[in-house]
Tab-separated table of C-alpha atoms and ligand atoms in Angstrom:
chain	number	residue	atom	x	y	z
A	1	MET	CA	31.079	46.359	5.394
A	2	ALA	CA	30.529	48.651	7.729
A	3	LYS	CA	29.156	46.745	11.234
A	4	LYS	CA	25.651	46.940	11.657
A	5	VAL	CA	24.078	47.408	15.937
A	6	ALA	CA	21.158	45.850	16.918
A	7	PHE	CA	19.165	46.698	20.315
A	8	VAL	CA	17.081	43.768	21.811
A	9	THR	CA	14.705	43.832	23.847
A	10	GLY	CA	13.772	40.706	26.532
A	11	ALA	CA	17.392	39.088	25.468
A	12	ALA	CA	18.228	37.798	28.667
A	13	GLN	CA	16.653	34.377	28.224
A	14	GLY	CA	14.274	32.828	25.324
A	15	ILE	CA	13.115	34.145	22.202
A	16	GLY	CA	15.200	37.457	22.383
A	17	LYS	CA	18.001	35.899	23.690
A	18	ALA	CA	17.864	33.574	20.340
A	19	ILE	CA	17.721	36.586	17.837
A	20	ALA	CA	20.450	38.086	20.331
A	21	GLN	CA	22.554	34.737	18.703
A	22	ARG	CA	21.873	35.165	15.727
A	23	LEU	CA	21.785	38.292	15.101
A	24	VAL	CA	25.558	38.083	16.059
A	25	HIS	CA	26.834	35.197	13.976
A	26	ASP	CA	24.605	37.450	11.414
A	27	GLY	CA	27.850	39.759	12.201
A	28	PHE	CA	25.463	42.273	13.750
A	29	ALA	CA	27.027	44.004	17.460
A	30	VAL	CA	24.100	43.964	19.878
A	31	ALA	CA	22.919	45.935	22.786
A	32	VAL	CA	21.161	43.137	24.836
A	33	ALA	CA	18.044	44.527	26.959
A	34	ASP	CA	16.309	42.998	29.683
A	35	PHE	CA	14.658	44.060	33.213
A	36	ASN	CA	16.938	40.915	33.929
A	37	LEU	CA	20.724	42.056	34.501
A	38	GLU	CA	21.934	39.661	35.791
A	39	GLY	CA	20.542	37.351	33.216
A	40	ALA	CA	21.219	40.039	30.525
A	41	GLN	CA	24.796	39.829	31.170
A	42	GLN	CA	24.814	36.206	31.294
A	43	THR	CA	23.463	36.205	27.466
A	44	ALA	CA	26.351	38.993	26.666
A	45	THR	CA	29.456	37.102	27.656
A	46	GLU	CA	27.979	34.035	26.163
A	47	LEU	CA	27.809	36.338	22.554
A	48	LYS	CA	31.521	37.489	23.154
A	49	GLN	CA	32.786	34.541	22.255
A	50	ASN	CA	31.596	35.253	18.480
A	51	GLY	CA	31.115	38.728	18.151
A	52	GLN	CA	30.598	42.503	20.363
A	53	ALA	CA	27.682	42.677	22.737
A	54	ILE	CA	26.735	44.500	25.927
A	55	ALA	CA	24.516	44.182	28.068
A	56	ILE	CA	22.033	46.834	29.380
A	57	LYS	CA	19.158	47.048	31.734
A	58	VAL	CA	16.022	48.327	31.388
A	59	ASP	CA	12.124	48.017	32.230
A	60	VAL	CA	10.808	48.816	28.550
A	61	SER	CA	7.417	50.181	30.704
A	62	LYS	CA	9.094	52.859	31.430
A	63	ARG	CA	9.389	55.744	28.575
A	64	ASP	CA	12.469	57.002	29.569
A	65	GLN	CA	15.186	53.978	30.227
A	66	VAL	CA	14.257	52.881	26.586
A	67	PHE	CA	15.322	56.018	25.653
A	68	ALA	CA	18.256	55.728	27.931
A	69	ALA	CA	18.972	52.140	26.778
A	70	ILE	CA	19.057	53.403	22.837
A	71	ASP	CA	21.636	56.586	23.755
A	72	LYS	CA	24.245	53.328	25.952
A	73	THR	CA	23.529	51.692	22.882
A	74	VAL	CA	24.867	54.165	20.222
A	75	THR	CA	27.542	55.516	22.283
A	76	GLU	CA	29.138	52.421	23.293
A	77	LEU	CA	28.801	50.019	20.269
A	78	GLY	CA	28.855	53.772	17.792
A	79	ASP	CA	25.698	52.902	15.197
A	80	LEU	CA	21.986	51.528	15.488
A	81	ASN	CA	20.127	50.193	12.316
A	82	VAL	CA	17.308	47.345	13.947
A	83	VAL	CA	15.717	47.241	17.102
A	84	VAL	CA	13.913	44.806	18.341
A	85	ASN	CA	10.684	45.481	20.933
A	86	ASN	CA	11.070	41.483	22.463
A	87	ALA	CA	10.204	42.075	25.751
A	88	GLY	CA	6.684	40.488	26.933
A	89	VAL	CA	4.989	39.536	29.608
A	90	GLY	CA	2.448	36.334	29.509
A	91	PRO	CA	0.363	36.183	32.331
A	92	THR	CA	-3.498	34.051	32.320
A	93	THR	CA	-6.410	35.832	32.741
A	94	PRO	CA	-9.690	34.010	32.436
A	95	ILE	CA	-11.246	37.255	31.253
A	96	ASP	CA	-13.453	37.958	34.602
A	97	THR	CA	-9.897	37.429	36.517
A	98	ILE	CA	-8.218	40.978	34.584
A	99	THR	CA	-7.681	43.614	37.333
A	100	PRO	CA	-6.520	46.956	36.358
A	101	GLU	CA	-3.179	46.241	37.766
A	102	GLN	CA	-2.773	43.271	35.510
A	103	PHE	CA	-3.971	45.248	32.608
A	104	GLU	CA	-1.866	48.183	33.382
A	105	LYS	CA	1.188	45.684	33.981
A	106	VAL	CA	0.849	43.588	31.147
A	107	TYR	CA	-0.557	46.566	28.207
A	108	SER	CA	2.565	49.009	30.050
A	109	ILE	CA	4.940	46.174	28.932
A	110	ASN	CA	3.550	44.657	25.957
A	111	VAL	CA	2.376	47.901	24.797
A	112	GLY	CA	4.151	50.897	25.784
A	113	GLY	CA	7.274	48.884	25.951
A	114	VAL	CA	6.772	48.736	21.625
A	115	TYR	CA	5.715	52.570	21.400
A	116	TRP	CA	8.616	53.247	23.748
A	117	GLY	CA	10.776	51.528	21.546
A	118	ILE	CA	9.635	52.807	18.599
A	119	GLN	CA	10.267	56.519	18.998
A	120	ALA	CA	13.076	55.913	20.553
A	121	ALA	CA	14.859	54.233	17.853
A	122	LYS	CA	13.235	56.825	15.502
A	123	LYS	CA	14.929	59.025	17.753
A	124	ALA	CA	18.704	57.768	17.020
A	125	PHE	CA	18.230	56.916	13.655
A	126	GLN	CA	17.574	60.638	12.865
A	127	LYS	CA	19.871	61.452	15.165
A	128	LEU	CA	22.424	59.004	13.124
A	129	GLY	CA	21.132	60.799	9.942
A	130	HIS	CA	19.644	57.867	8.187
A	131	GLY	CA	16.644	55.368	8.295
A	132	GLY	CA	16.500	51.267	10.576
A	133	LYS	CA	14.790	48.641	10.547
A	134	ILE	CA	12.167	48.492	14.236
A	135	ILE	CA	10.582	44.997	15.075
A	136	ASN	CA	8.224	44.198	17.496
A	137	ALA	CA	7.073	41.143	18.974
A	138	SER	CA	3.003	40.286	18.175
A	139	SER	CA	2.389	36.498	17.985
A	140	GLN	CA	-0.412	34.297	16.743
A	141	ALA	CA	-2.954	34.978	20.005
A	142	GLY	CA	-2.475	38.590	18.258
A	143	HIS	CA	-3.949	37.181	15.479
A	144	VAL	CA	-6.846	34.776	16.627
A	145	GLY	CA	-8.160	35.404	20.051
A	146	ASN	CA	-6.796	32.497	22.666
A	147	PRO	CA	-8.844	30.736	25.476
A	148	ASN	CA	-7.893	32.488	28.953
A	149	LEU	CA	-5.354	34.577	27.704
A	150	ALA	CA	-7.815	37.669	26.751
A	151	LEU	CA	-5.522	39.657	28.341
A	152	TYR	CA	-1.953	39.229	26.282
A	153	SER	CA	-3.765	38.894	23.162
A	154	GLY	CA	-5.489	41.755	23.502
A	155	THR	CA	-1.708	43.687	24.170
A	156	LYS	CA	-0.675	41.816	20.733
A	157	PHE	CA	-3.508	42.412	18.420
A	158	ALA	CA	-2.332	46.054	19.296
A	159	VAL	CA	1.465	45.235	18.262
A	160	ARG	CA	0.551	44.671	14.709
A	161	GLY	CA	-2.198	48.123	14.616
A	162	VAL	CA	1.002	50.213	16.364
A	163	THR	CA	3.385	48.193	13.938
A	164	GLN	CA	1.017	49.453	10.665
A	165	THR	CA	0.609	52.510	11.894
A	166	ALA	CA	4.162	53.135	12.634
A	167	ALA	CA	4.728	51.800	9.206
A	168	ARG	CA	3.278	54.267	7.579
A	169	ASP	CA	4.410	57.591	9.726
A	170	LEU	CA	7.593	56.551	9.653
A	171	ALA	CA	8.479	54.873	5.669
A	172	PRO	CA	9.566	58.921	5.308
A	173	LEU	CA	12.851	58.791	7.014
A	174	GLY	CA	13.666	55.826	5.642
A	175	ILE	CA	12.656	53.002	9.104
A	176	THR	CA	10.731	50.151	8.259
A	177	VAL	CA	8.460	48.414	10.813
A	178	ASN	CA	7.589	45.043	10.770
A	179	ALA	CA	6.159	42.274	14.387
A	180	TYR	CA	6.661	38.414	14.501
A	181	CYS	CA	4.065	36.350	15.316
A	182	PRO	CA	5.291	33.301	16.921
A	183	GLY	CA	3.131	30.405	17.161
A	184	ILE	CA	3.443	28.042	20.689
A	185	VAL	CA	7.973	28.150	21.858
A	186	LYS	CA	9.139	26.614	24.033
A	187	THR	CA	10.473	29.285	25.992
A	188	PRO	CA	10.278	30.182	29.961
A	189	MET	CA	6.990	32.144	29.404
A	190	MET	CA	5.335	29.287	27.512
A	191	MET	CA	6.049	26.701	30.074
A	192	ASP	CA	4.533	28.918	32.575
A	193	ILE	CA	1.418	29.596	30.393
A	194	ALA	CA	1.339	25.608	30.004
A	195	HIS	CA	1.578	24.992	33.847
A	196	GLN	CA	-1.014	27.489	35.134
A	197	VAL	CA	-3.425	25.844	32.158
A	198	GLY	CA	-2.481	22.590	33.495
A	199	GLN	CA	-3.119	23.573	37.362
A	200	GLU	CA	-6.362	25.180	35.653
A	201	ALA	CA	-7.724	21.911	34.923
A	202	GLY	CA	-6.662	19.512	37.764
A	203	LYS	CA	-3.960	18.545	35.148
A	204	ASP	CA	-0.459	18.432	34.884
A	205	ASP	CA	2.624	20.506	32.771
A	206	GLU	CA	2.457	18.252	29.663
A	207	TRP	CA	-1.030	18.724	29.766
A	208	GLY	CA	-1.353	22.064	29.565
A	209	MET	CA	0.950	22.701	26.388
A	210	GLN	CA	-1.025	19.558	24.562
A	211	GLN	CA	-4.111	22.249	24.555
A	212	PHE	CA	-1.825	24.581	22.101
A	213	SER	CA	0.124	22.283	20.467
A	214	GLN	CA	-2.752	20.399	18.985
A	215	ASN	CA	-3.087	22.709	15.716
A	216	ILE	CA	0.331	22.721	14.637
A	217	ALA	CA	0.325	21.204	11.069
A	218	LEU	CA	3.998	20.980	10.479
A	219	GLY	CA	3.682	18.455	13.878
A	220	ARG	CA	6.351	20.429	16.380
A	221	LEU	CA	6.425	22.755	18.633
A	222	SER	CA	8.861	25.490	17.558
A	223	GLU	CA	12.694	26.777	18.957
A	224	PRO	CA	13.548	29.786	19.461
A	225	GLU	CA	15.845	29.778	16.547
A	226	ASP	CA	12.880	28.717	14.069
A	227	VAL	CA	11.597	32.720	15.720
A	228	ALA	CA	15.186	34.019	15.095
A	229	ALA	CA	15.136	33.177	11.804
A	230	CYS	CA	12.724	34.740	10.875
A	231	VAL	CA	13.668	37.981	12.805
A	232	ALA	CA	17.562	37.876	11.100
A	233	TYR	CA	15.026	38.343	7.434
A	234	LEU	CA	13.322	41.604	9.294
A	235	ALA	CA	16.833	42.485	10.428
A	236	GLY	CA	18.614	42.105	7.341
A	237	PRO	CA	19.003	43.517	3.564
A	238	ASP	CA	16.525	40.889	1.857
A	239	SER	CA	13.450	42.017	3.328
A	240	ASN	CA	14.315	46.035	2.349
A	241	TYR	CA	10.876	46.282	0.551
A	242	MET	CA	9.114	44.939	3.368
A	243	THR	CA	6.785	47.351	5.924
A	244	GLY	CA	3.928	47.046	8.230
A	245	GLN	CA	4.062	43.670	7.873
A	246	ALA	CA	3.110	41.043	10.970
A	247	LEU	CA	4.775	37.341	9.753
A	248	LEU	CA	3.238	34.706	11.340
A	249	ILE	CA	5.757	31.474	12.697
A	250	ASP	CA	3.715	29.106	13.936
A	251	GLY	CA	4.090	25.630	12.088
A	252	GLY	CA	0.640	26.290	10.702
A	253	MET	CA	-1.245	27.109	13.403
A	254	VAL	CA	-3.048	30.174	11.762
A	255	PHE	CA	-3.962	30.833	7.916
A	256	ASN	CA	-4.670	34.144	7.226
B	301	NAI	N1	7.184	31.764	24.089
B	301	NAI	C1	6.469	31.703	23.066
B	301	NAI	O1	5.352	30.484	22.633
B	301	NAI	C2	5.746	33.366	22.439
B	301	NAI	C3	5.799	34.376	22.742
B	301	NAI	N2	5.672	35.755	21.887
B	301	NAI	C4	6.682	36.763	22.250
B	301	NAI	O2	7.699	36.525	22.494
B	301	NAI	C5	8.361	37.591	23.114
B	301	NAI	C6	9.762	36.398	24.554
B	301	NAI	O3	9.544	35.944	24.600
B	301	NAI	P1	9.668	34.347	25.311
B	301	NAI	O4	10.801	34.006	25.129
B	301	NAI	O5	8.431	33.345	25.435
B	301	NAI	O6	9.435	35.274	26.863
B	301	NAI	P2	10.110	34.924	28.252
B	301	NAI	O7	9.141	35.175	29.469
B	301	NAI	O8	11.453	33.441	28.008
B	301	NAI	O9	11.239	35.962	28.090
B	301	NAI	C7	11.129	37.285	28.103
B	301	NAI	C8	12.462	38.104	28.851
B	301	NAI	O10	11.796	39.445	28.709
B	301	NAI	C9	12.268	40.526	30.244
B	301	NAI	N3	11.174	41.173	30.586
B	301	NAI	C10	9.689	40.936	30.869
B	301	NAI	N4	9.122	42.301	31.368
B	301	NAI	C11	10.193	43.253	30.828
B	301	NAI	C12	10.348	44.718	31.226
B	301	NAI	N5	9.133	44.967	31.300
B	301	NAI	N6	11.667	44.867	30.800
B	301	NAI	C13	12.997	44.453	30.512
B	301	NAI	N7	12.531	43.137	30.429
B	301	NAI	C14	11.716	42.318	30.283
B	301	NAI	C15	12.680	38.960	31.053
B	301	NAI	O11	12.894	39.383	31.703
B	301	NAI	C16	13.105	38.000	29.763
B	301	NAI	O12	13.913	37.894	29.891
B	301	NAI	C17	6.915	37.925	24.185
B	301	NAI	O13	6.765	39.351	23.268
B	301	NAI	C18	6.016	37.300	23.630
B	301	NAI	O14	5.030	37.840	23.829
B	301	NAI	C19	4.958	35.104	21.234
B	301	NAI	C20	4.251	34.284	20.798
B	301	NAI	C21	4.718	32.973	21.563
B	302	BUO	C1	2.585	32.718	24.505
B	302	BUO	C2	1.361	33.442	23.438
B	302	BUO	O1	1.909	34.184	22.811
B	302	BUO	C3	1.308	32.204	22.886
B	302	BUO	C4	0.115	30.698	23.236
B	302	BUO	O2	0.525	32.177	21.290
């Protein structure tokens, strides 16, 4: 079987790292792309014990950097089949505290990074003469408004909209576009959010996390690997007849 190549952003840690690990396990050569080059290199070194991986520094909010990172992936790994636009930031932003600078930063990364990843993937797939799969990070917070996350939640609703429209635009090229919507995942991002929510209420991190974990039907927080398993499905042939979807992987928090 021909080698498959995946490009994963935000793969130095957390969910992106788990996705990169799972895709290598599934036989992909993986480009670990992150703003944090040292972390990306560390992940790539670990992945190389089980397969092929490279590390690439990229700021996903910068269109030119995303195109250059995808070009580098094709040059070094020889193909491109899957692009996972996973990188994101999640500051807590009570509605009246949002500044133009925060708005610019969070939308540039969480939404801009998805637009640039889609454009660069489309260009590369067309140049390579085949279709491909684009997979974007949304969230349960992109299905229901989460308290104190007005800015973040807005970006994750936007990612669902971008995913649906891109799915329609790119279907004639043999490109599918889907999103994954994790619930509360034990990663550095979620630990930071729990810490901030706890501090604002004069409570500790554990209390902060409990505010998010109360309504999970399956009764536990998510591991990054829970998300990676569903992304592996979106990256593989079993999801070939699926496009424009936003898959909820939240242990049963949001039912729609
Ligand atoms: N942790 C959670 O509970 C949930 C996370 N998500 C989403 O999943 C994705 C991954 O989240 P986590 O792993 O939890 O986050 P994390 O904060 O643990 O890791 C994010 C990674 O993205 C990288 N990154 C940040 N800004 C970047 C930029 N401009 N360019 C390139 N890389 C950049 C960071 O260096 C880091 O390695 C995000 O899009 C997040 O919004 C969605 C739902 C729940
Ligand atoms: C960080 C996030 O996506 C949450 C709380 O759903």
